[in-house]
Structure formats: structure tokens, C-alpha cells
mmCIF file of C-alpha atoms in Angstrom:
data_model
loop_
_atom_site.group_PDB
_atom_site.id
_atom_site.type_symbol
_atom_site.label_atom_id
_atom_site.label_comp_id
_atom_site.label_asym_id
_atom_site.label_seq_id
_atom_site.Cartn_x
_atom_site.Cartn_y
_atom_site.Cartn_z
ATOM 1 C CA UNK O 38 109.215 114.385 188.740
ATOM 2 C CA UNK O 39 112.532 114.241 188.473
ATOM 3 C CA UNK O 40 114.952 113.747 185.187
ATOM 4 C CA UNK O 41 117.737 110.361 186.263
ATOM 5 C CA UNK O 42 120.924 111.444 184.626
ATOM 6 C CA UNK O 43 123.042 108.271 183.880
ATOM 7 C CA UNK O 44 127.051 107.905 182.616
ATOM 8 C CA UNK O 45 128.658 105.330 181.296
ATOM 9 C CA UNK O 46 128.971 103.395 184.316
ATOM 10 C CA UNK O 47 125.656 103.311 184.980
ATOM 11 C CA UNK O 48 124.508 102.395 181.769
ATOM 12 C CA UNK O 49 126.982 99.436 182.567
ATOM 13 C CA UNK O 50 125.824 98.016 185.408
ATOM 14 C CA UNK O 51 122.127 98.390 184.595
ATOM 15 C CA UNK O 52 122.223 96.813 180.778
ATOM 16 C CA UNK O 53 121.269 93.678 182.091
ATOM 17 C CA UNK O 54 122.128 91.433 179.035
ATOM 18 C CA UNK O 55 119.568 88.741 178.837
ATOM 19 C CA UNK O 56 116.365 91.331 179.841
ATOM 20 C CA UNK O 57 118.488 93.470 176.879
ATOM 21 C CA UNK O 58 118.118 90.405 174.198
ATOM 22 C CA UNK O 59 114.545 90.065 174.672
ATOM 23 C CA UNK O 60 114.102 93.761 174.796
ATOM 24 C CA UNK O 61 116.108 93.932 171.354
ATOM 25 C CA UNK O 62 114.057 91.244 170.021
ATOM 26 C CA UNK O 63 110.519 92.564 171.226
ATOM 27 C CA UNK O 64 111.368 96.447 169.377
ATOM 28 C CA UNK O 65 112.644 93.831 166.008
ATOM 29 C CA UNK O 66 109.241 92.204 166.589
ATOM 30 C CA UNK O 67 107.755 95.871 167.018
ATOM 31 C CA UNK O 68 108.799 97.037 163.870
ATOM 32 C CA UNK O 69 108.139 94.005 162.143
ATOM 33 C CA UNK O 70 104.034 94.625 163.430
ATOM 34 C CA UNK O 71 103.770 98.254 162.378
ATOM 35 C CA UNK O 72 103.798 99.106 166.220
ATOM 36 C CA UNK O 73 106.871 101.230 165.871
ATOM 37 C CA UNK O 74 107.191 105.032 164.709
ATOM 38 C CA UNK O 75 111.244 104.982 163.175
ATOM 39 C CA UNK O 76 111.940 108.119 161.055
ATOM 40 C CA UNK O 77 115.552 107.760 158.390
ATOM 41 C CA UNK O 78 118.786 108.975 160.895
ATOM 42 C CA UNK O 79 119.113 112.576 159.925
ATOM 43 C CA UNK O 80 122.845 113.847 159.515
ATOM 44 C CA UNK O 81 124.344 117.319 159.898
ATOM 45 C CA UNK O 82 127.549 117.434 157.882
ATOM 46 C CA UNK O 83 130.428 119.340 159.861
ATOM 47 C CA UNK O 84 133.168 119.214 157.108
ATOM 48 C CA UNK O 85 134.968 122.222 158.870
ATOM 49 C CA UNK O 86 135.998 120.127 161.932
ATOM 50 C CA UNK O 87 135.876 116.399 159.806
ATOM 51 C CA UNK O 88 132.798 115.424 162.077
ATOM 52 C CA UNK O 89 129.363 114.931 161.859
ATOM 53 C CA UNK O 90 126.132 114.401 164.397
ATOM 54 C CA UNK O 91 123.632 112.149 163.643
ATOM 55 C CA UNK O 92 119.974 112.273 165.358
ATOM 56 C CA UNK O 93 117.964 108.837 165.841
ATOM 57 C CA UNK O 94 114.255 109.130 166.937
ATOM 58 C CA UNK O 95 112.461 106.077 167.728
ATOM 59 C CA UNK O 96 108.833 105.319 169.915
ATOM 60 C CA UNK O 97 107.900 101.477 169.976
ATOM 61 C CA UNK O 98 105.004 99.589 171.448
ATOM 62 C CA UNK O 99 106.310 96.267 172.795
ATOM 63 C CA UNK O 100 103.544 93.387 174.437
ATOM 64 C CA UNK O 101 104.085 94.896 177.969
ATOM 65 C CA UNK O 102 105.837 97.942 177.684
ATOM 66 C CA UNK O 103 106.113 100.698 175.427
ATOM 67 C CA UNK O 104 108.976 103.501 175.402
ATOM 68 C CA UNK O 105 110.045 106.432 173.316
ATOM 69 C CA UNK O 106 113.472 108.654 172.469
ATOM 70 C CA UNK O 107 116.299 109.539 170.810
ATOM 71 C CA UNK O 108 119.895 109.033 170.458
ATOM 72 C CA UNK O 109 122.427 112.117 169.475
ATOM 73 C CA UNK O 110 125.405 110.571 168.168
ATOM 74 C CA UNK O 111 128.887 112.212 166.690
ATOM 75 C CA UNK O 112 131.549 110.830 164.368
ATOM 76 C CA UNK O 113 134.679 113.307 164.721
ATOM 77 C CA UNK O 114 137.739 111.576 163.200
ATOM 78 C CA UNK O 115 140.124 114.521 165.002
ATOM 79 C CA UNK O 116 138.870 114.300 168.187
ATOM 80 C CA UNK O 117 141.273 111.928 169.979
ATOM 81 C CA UNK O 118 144.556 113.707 168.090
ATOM 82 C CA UNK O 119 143.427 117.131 168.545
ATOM 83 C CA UNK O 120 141.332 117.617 171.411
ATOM 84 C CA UNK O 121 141.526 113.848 173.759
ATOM 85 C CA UNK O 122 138.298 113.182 173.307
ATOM 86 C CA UNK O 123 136.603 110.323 171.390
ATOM 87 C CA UNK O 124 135.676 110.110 167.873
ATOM 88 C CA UNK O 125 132.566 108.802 168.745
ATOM 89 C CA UNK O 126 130.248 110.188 171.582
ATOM 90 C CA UNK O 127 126.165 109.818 172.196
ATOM 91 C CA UNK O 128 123.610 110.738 174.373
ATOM 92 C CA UNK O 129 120.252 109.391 174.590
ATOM 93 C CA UNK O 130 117.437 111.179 176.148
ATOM 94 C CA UNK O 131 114.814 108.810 177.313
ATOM 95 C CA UNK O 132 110.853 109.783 177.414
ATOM 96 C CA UNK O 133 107.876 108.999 178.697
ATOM 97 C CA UNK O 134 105.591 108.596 175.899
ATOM 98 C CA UNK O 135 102.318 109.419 177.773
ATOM 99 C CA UNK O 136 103.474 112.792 179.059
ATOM 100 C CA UNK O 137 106.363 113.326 177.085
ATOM 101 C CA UNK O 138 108.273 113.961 180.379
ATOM 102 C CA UNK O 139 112.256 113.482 179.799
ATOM 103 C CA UNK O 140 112.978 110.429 182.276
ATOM 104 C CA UNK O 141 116.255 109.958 181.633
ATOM 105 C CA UNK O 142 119.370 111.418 179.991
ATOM 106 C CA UNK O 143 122.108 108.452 179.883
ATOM 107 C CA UNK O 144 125.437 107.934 177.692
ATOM 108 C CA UNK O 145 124.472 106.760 174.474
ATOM 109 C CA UNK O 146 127.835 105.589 173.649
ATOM 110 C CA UNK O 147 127.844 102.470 176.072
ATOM 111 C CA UNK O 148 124.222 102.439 175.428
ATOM 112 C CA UNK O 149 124.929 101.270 171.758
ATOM 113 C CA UNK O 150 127.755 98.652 172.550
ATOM 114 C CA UNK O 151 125.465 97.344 174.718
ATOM 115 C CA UNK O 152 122.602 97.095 172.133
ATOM 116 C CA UNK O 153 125.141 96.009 169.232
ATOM 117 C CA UNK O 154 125.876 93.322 171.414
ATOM 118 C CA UNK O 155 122.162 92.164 172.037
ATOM 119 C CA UNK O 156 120.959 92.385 168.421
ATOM 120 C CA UNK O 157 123.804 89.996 167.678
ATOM 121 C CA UNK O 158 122.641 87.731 170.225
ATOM 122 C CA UNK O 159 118.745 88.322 168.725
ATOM 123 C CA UNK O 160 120.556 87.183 165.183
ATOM 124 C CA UNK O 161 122.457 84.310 166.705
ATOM 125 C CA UNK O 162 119.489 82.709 168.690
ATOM 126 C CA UNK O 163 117.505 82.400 165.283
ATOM 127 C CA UNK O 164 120.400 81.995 162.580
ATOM 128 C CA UNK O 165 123.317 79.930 164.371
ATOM 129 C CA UNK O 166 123.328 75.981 164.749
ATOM 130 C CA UNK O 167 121.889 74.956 168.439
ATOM 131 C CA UNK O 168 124.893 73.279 169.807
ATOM 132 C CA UNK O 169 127.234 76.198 168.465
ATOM 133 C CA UNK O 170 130.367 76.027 171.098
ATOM 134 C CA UNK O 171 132.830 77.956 169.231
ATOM 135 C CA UNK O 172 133.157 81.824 168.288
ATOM 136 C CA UNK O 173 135.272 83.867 166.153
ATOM 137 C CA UNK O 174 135.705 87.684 166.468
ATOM 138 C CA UNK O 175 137.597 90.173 163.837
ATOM 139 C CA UNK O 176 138.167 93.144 165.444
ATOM 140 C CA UNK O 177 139.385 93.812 169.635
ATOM 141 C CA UNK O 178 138.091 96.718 170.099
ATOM 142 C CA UNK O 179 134.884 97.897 172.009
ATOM 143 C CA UNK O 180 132.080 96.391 170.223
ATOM 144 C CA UNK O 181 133.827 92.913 170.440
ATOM 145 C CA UNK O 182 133.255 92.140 174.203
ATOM 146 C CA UNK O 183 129.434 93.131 174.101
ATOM 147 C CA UNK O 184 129.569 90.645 171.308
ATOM 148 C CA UNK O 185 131.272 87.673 173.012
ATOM 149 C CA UNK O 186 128.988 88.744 176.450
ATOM 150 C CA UNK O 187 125.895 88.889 174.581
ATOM 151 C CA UNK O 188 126.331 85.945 172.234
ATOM 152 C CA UNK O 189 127.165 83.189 175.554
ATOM 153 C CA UNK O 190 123.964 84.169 176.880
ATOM 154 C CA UNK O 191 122.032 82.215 173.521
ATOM 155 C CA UNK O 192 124.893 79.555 172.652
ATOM 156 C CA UNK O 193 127.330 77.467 174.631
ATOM 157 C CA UNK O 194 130.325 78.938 173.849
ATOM 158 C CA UNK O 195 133.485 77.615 175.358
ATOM 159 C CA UNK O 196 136.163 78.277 172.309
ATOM 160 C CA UNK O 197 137.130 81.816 171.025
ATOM 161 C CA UNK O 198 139.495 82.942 168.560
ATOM 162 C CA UNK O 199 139.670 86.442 168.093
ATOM 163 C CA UNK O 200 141.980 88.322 165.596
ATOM 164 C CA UNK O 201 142.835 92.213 165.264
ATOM 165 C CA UNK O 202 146.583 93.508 163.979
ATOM 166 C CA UNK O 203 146.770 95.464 167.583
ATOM 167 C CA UNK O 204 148.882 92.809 169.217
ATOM 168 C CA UNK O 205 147.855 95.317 172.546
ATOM 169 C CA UNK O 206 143.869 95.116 171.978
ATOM 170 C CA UNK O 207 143.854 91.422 171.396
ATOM 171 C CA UNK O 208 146.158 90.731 174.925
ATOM 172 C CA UNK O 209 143.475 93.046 176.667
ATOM 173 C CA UNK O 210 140.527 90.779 174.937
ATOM 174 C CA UNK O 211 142.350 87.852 176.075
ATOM 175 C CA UNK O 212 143.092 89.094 179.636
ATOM 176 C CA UNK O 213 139.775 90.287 180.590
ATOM 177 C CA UNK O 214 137.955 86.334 178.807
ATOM 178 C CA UNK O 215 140.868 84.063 179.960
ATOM 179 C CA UNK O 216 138.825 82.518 183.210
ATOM 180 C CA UNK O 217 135.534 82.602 181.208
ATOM 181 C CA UNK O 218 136.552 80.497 178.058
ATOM 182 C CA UNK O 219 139.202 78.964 175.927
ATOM 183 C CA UNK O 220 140.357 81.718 174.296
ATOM 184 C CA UNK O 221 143.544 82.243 171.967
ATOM 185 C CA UNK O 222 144.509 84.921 169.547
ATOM 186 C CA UNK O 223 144.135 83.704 165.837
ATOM 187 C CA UNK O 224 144.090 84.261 161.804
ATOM 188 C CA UNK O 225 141.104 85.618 160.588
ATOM 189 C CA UNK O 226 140.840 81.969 158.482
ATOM 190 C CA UNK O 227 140.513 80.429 161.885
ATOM 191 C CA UNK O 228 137.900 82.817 163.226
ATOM 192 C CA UNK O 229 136.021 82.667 159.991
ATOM 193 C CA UNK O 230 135.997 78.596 160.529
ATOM 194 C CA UNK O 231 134.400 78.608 164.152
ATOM 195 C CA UNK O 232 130.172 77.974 164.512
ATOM 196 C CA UNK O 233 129.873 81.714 165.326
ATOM 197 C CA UNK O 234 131.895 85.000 164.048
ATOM 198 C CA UNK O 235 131.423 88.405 164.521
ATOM 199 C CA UNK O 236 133.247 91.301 162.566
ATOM 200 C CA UNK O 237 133.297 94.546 164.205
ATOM 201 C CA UNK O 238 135.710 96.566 162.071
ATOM 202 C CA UNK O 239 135.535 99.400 160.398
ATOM 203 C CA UNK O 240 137.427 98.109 156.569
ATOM 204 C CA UNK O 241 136.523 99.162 153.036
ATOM 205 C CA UNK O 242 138.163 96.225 151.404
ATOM 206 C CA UNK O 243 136.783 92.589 152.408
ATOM 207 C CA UNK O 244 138.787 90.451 154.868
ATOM 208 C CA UNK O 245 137.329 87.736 155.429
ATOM 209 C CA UNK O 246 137.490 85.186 152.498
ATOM 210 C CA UNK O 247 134.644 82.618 151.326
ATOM 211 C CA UNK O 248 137.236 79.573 151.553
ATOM 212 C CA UNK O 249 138.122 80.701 155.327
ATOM 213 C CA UNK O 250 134.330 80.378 156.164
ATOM 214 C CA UNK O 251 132.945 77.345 157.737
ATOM 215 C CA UNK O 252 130.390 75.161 156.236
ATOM 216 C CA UNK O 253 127.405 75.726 158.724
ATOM 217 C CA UNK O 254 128.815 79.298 160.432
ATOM 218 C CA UNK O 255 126.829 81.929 161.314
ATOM 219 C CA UNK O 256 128.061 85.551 160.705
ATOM 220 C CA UNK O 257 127.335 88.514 162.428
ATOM 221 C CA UNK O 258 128.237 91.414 160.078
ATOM 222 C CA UNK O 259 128.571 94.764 162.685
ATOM 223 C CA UNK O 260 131.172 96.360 161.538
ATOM 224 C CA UNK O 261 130.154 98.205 158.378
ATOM 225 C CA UNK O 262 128.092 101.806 159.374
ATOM 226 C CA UNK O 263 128.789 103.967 156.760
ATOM 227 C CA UNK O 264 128.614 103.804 152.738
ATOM 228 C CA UNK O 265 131.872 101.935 151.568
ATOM 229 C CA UNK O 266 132.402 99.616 154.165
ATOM 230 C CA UNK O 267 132.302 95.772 153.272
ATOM 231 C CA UNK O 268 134.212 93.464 155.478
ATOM 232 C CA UNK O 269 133.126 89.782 153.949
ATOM 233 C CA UNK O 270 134.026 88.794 150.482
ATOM 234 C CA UNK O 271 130.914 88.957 148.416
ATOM 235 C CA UNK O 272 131.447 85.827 147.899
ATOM 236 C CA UNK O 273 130.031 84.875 151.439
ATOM 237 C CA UNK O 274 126.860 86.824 150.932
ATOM 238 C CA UNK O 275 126.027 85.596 147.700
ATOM 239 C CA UNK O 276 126.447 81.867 149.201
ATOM 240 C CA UNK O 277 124.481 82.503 152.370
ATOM 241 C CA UNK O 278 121.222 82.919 153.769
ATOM 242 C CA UNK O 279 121.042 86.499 154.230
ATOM 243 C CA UNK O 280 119.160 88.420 156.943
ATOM 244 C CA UNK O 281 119.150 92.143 157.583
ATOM 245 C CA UNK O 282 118.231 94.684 160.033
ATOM 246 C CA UNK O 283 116.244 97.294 158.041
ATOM 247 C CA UNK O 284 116.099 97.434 154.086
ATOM 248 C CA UNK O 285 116.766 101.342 153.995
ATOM 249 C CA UNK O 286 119.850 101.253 156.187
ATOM 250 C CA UNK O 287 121.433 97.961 154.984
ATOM 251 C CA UNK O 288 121.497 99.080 150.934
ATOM 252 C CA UNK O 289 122.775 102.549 151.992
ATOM 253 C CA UNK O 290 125.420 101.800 154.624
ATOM 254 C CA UNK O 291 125.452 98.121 155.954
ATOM 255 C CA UNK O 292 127.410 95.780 155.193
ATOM 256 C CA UNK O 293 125.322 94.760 151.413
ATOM 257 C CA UNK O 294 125.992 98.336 150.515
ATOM 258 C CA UNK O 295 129.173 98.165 148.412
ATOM 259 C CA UNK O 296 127.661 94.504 146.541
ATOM 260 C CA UNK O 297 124.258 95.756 146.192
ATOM 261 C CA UNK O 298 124.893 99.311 144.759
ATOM 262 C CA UNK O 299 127.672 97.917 142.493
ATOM 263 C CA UNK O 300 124.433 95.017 140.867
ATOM 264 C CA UNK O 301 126.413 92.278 142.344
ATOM 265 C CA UNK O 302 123.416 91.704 144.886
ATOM 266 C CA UNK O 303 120.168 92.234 144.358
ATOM 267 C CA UNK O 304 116.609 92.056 146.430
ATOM 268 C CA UNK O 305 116.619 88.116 145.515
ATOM 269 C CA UNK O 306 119.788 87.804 147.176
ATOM 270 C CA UNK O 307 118.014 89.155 150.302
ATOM 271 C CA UNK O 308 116.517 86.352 152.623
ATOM 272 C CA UNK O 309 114.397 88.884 154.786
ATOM 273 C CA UNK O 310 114.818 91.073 157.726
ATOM 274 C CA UNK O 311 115.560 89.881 161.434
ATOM 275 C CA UNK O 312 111.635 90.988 162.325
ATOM 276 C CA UNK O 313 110.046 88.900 160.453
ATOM 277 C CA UNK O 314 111.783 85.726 161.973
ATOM 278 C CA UNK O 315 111.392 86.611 165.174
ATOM 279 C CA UNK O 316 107.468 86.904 164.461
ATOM 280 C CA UNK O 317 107.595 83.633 162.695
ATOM 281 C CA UNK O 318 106.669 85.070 159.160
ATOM 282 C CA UNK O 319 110.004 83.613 158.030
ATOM 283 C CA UNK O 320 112.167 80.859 159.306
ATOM 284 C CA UNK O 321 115.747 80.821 160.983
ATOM 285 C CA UNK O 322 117.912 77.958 160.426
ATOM 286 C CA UNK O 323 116.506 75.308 159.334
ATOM 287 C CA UNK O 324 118.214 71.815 158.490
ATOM 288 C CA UNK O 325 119.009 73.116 155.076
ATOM 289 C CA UNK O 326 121.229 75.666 155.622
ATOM 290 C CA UNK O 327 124.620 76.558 155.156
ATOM 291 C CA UNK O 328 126.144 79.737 155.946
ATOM 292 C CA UNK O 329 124.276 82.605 157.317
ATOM 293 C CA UNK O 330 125.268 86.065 157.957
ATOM 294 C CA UNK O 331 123.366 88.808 160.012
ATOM 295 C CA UNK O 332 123.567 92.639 158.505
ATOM 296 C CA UNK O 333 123.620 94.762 161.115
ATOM 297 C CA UNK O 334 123.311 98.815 160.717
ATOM 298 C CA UNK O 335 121.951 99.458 164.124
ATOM 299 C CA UNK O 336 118.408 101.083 164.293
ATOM 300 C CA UNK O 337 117.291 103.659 166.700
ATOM 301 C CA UNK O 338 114.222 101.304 167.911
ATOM 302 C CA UNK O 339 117.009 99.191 169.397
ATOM 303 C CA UNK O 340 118.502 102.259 171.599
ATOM 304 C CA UNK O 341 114.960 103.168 172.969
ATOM 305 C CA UNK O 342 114.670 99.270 173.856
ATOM 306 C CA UNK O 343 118.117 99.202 175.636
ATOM 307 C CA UNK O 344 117.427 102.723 177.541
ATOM 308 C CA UNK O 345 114.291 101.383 178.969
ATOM 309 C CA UNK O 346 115.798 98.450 180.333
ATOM 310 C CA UNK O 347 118.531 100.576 181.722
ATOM 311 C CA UNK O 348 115.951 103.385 183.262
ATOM 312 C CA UNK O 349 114.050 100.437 185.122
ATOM 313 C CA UNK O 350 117.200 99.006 186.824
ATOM 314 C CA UNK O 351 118.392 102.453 187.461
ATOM 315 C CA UNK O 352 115.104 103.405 189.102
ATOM 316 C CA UNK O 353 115.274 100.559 191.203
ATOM 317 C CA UNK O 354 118.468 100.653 192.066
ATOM 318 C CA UNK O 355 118.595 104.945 193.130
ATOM 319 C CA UNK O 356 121.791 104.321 190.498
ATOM 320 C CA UNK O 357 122.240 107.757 189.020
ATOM 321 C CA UNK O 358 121.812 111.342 189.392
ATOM 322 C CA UNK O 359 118.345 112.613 189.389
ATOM 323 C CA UNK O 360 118.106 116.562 188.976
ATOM 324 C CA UNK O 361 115.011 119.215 188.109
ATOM 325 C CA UNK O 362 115.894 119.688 184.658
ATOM 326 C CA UNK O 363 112.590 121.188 183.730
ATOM 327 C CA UNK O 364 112.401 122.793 186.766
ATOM 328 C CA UNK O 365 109.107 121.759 188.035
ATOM 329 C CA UNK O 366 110.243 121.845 192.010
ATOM 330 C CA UNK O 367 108.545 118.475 192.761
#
């Protein structure tokens, strides 16, 4: 009885990206059933040191499986001038739900890119045209190789433009994908154009126009977290098929926040949440559609998903550290 302590490494290796889709999409389904327990992300406001932490409890009873925990999660803007640490950090504890016995204390911060990456891929499967060979990506940092990893496993990708104003960033992006695909640096009017795009930045002012946007393009909208960030011209929403993660989150800080607290959105705008395709209460894409974009906030059920396919593989694997934390000498 014996607590596995996991870094980011091991988080890595064991975030095995297709058993990481369907674990995503089995805690959307989840949710969608009532069979998940999600309380609001509580904040504690640190204005003293510009930071904040944020605490995400989730439990969720899958077909096969069921898993509980929660993720502890920081923003602290000063952190990499003033102290060389990141502005972002998170740790997820990882429980059993039966005995409540901590099985696991892992880095949540690779945990989430990891998940990001998979709900996108959840989105994608449903929302995106079948033969969709070509992806766009605004924004080099992290969060944009989890996307381009995740999103190959549902689509045949083979073409990628990606576009950030770190000329460093996008050569890294383009180093580490070069053997993999056709890749190039790009506008963000060519990304928009291509059968797939991601934007994983963290604007307050739109950049990505409706005239840049392809006809039939899905859009997965990651980048916006917090209230005031909007990266796609309203435009774009208004004309697509709109899917989001979780009503509460989306209005308050995902990417609809700025349109739909300012009346230009409404509900009717709203085509449903990502659950209730993936039950089959709604449709995907269907023949009829044009655009379609993907609102992604980032919910706490998807962190317990992604640590309990990372525990398993770990477990198997003797990858980690495991240590008495309770300190039940067995």
C-alpha cells in the first residue's frame, strides 16, 4: 500500500495517447450520463504575489473503470522573472475511490497538456471532415505539440502550418515534426484555411479572421482560460456549428465568454456540448456543415481520466517512485 509518486517524465512516457482519447471521451460521455460528481474550480486569489491556485475535484464512473481526484494548479505571472520557476505549475493527486487511498501523486502540469491534447482529438474525431489531411496551429508553445500528437491519431494529417511571432518557438515546432509531416511556418490566414486548426494562445483581441477561415474547417478553440480571452473573430462563432465543453466554464472563461457576456451570442448560438455527441444525443458533422469550432475550458473530469491512464502504465511499468506517504509500513 504504497503511494507511486510520478514527474513530468513519467507522466510522459505513460500518457499513452490513443488509450488517453478514449479515456477523454468515456469521462465527456460520463458527464454527459450523470455518472460524474464535478464541483465549479474554486480559486484563491493571491494578489500580493500576482498569482493564484486553483483546486479541481472530479470522481467519474466510466463503462469499465471508474477513478477519482484532484488537480492543484497555480497561475503566477512573476514566477519565471523573479524566482525561475514557471508561471504555471500542478499537481494531481490520484485516488482510489473505494478506499479513498492516495495512489498516486503525479505532475499535473504535463498531465494537462497531455489531456488538452486528447480532448482536441475527442472534438476532432466527431466535428472535422473524415479525410481531413491538413492542420493549422496558432500558437508554438507547449500545448501545440499535444495538439498536433493527439489530433494524427483521429485524422490523416500529412500538412501543417503553424504560426506564432517567436521566430525561436516555431523553428523548435518545426525541428522536433520535420520527419513526421510536411510542415512549414505560416500566416495565421493560411493556418485558418487548412481542414483542421487549433489556437492555443493566450490573446484578448481576436486573431484569427472569418475571411481567413476555410469553408468546411474545423476549429479547436484551447487557448482562451480565463475571462477576457477571445482568439476567433466572432464572426467565426456566429457562422459555425458550435460545440462546447461545459456550459458553466465556457460563458465564464472559454473562448464564447467575451461574445456571450457582451449579447453578441446567445444560448441559440450554442449547438450543444461535446457529451452529448459522443453519446449520440446530438450529431457531429454531418453533410450540412460548414465551419465548426470546439470550446475548450478544460474540466477536471478530464485530468482524473488522463491520471488513471497514466497510474495503470506506471504500475505496470515499476515507472516511478513509490513511498509510505501515509505511513502504513506495508
Amino acid at each position: 500500500m504504497k503511494t507511486l509518486l510520478l514527474n513530468s517524465e513519467d507522466v510522459h512516457h505513460n500518457a499513452r495517447m490513443p488509450e488517453l482519447i478514449r479515456a477523454i471521451e468515456d469521462a465527456f460521455a460520463a458527464y454527459e450520463r450523470g455518472d460524474a460528481q464535478m464541483p465549479p474550480k474554486s480559486y484563491i486569489d493571491l494578489p500580493q504575489y500576482n498569482g493564484d491556485f486553483r483546486s479541481m475535484p472530479a470522481y467519474l464512473e466510466a463503462k469499465e473503470w471508474d477513478a477519482a481526484g484532484i488537480k492543484w494548479v497555480n497561475v503566477h505571472t512573476d514566477n519565471p522573472g523573479d524566482h525561475d520557476l514557471p508561471t504555471v505549475m500542478g499537481t494531481m493527486i490520484y485516488s482510489d475511490p473505494e478506499t479513498a487511498f492516495p495512489l498516486a501523486i503525479m505532475d499535473g502540469t504535463e498531465l494537462t497538456m497531455q489531456r488538452t491534447g486528447a480532448a482536441a482529438a475527442v472534438a476532432t474525431d466527431h466535428l472535422a471532415v473524415e479525410d481531413a489531411t491538413s492542420m493549422g496551429i496558432v500558437g508554438a508553445g507547449v500545448q501545440s505539440y499535444t495538439q498536433l500528437r493527439a489530433i494524427s491519431e483521429v485524422r490523416p494529417i500529412e500538412e501543417v502550418v503553424v504560426s506564432d511571432l517567436d521566430e525561436e518557438r516555431v523553428a523548435r515546432f518545426l525541428d522536433t515534426f520535420e520527419e513526421e509531416f510536411d510542415i512549414r511556418a505560416g500566416s495565421i490566414e493560411e493556418t485558418a484555411s487548412c481542414d483542421v486548426l487549433s489556437t492555443v494562445t493566450p490573446v484578448e483581441s481576436p486573431i484569427v479572421p472569418r475571411e481567413a477561415v476555410g469553408d468546411h474547417t474545423h476549429i479547436n478553440a484551447m487557448g482562451a482560460d480565463a475571462e477576457g480571452k477571445h482568439e476567433l473573430a466572432d464572426e467565426v462563432l456566429l457562422d459555425a456549428k458550435l460545440v462546447i465543453d461545459d456550459y458553466e466554464q465556457t460563458t465564464h472563461s472559454g473562448e464564447i465568454n467575451v461574445p456571450y457576456n457582451a449579447g453578441v451570442l446567445d444560448d441559440d448560438d450554442i449547438y450543444g456540448q461535446i457529451g452529448e455527441i459522443v453519446v449520440g444525443k446530438k450529431d457531429g458533422r454531418t453533410a450540412d456543415d460548414g465551419i465548426t469550432v470546439f470550446d475548450s475550458t478544460g474540466l477536471a473530469i478530464q485530468d482524473v481520466a488522463a491520471a488513471h491512464v497514466v497510474y495503470e502504465h506506471a504500475d505496470e511499468n515499476d515507472n516511478g517512485y513509490p513511498f509510505d506517504l501515509l505511513g502504513l509500513g506495508k
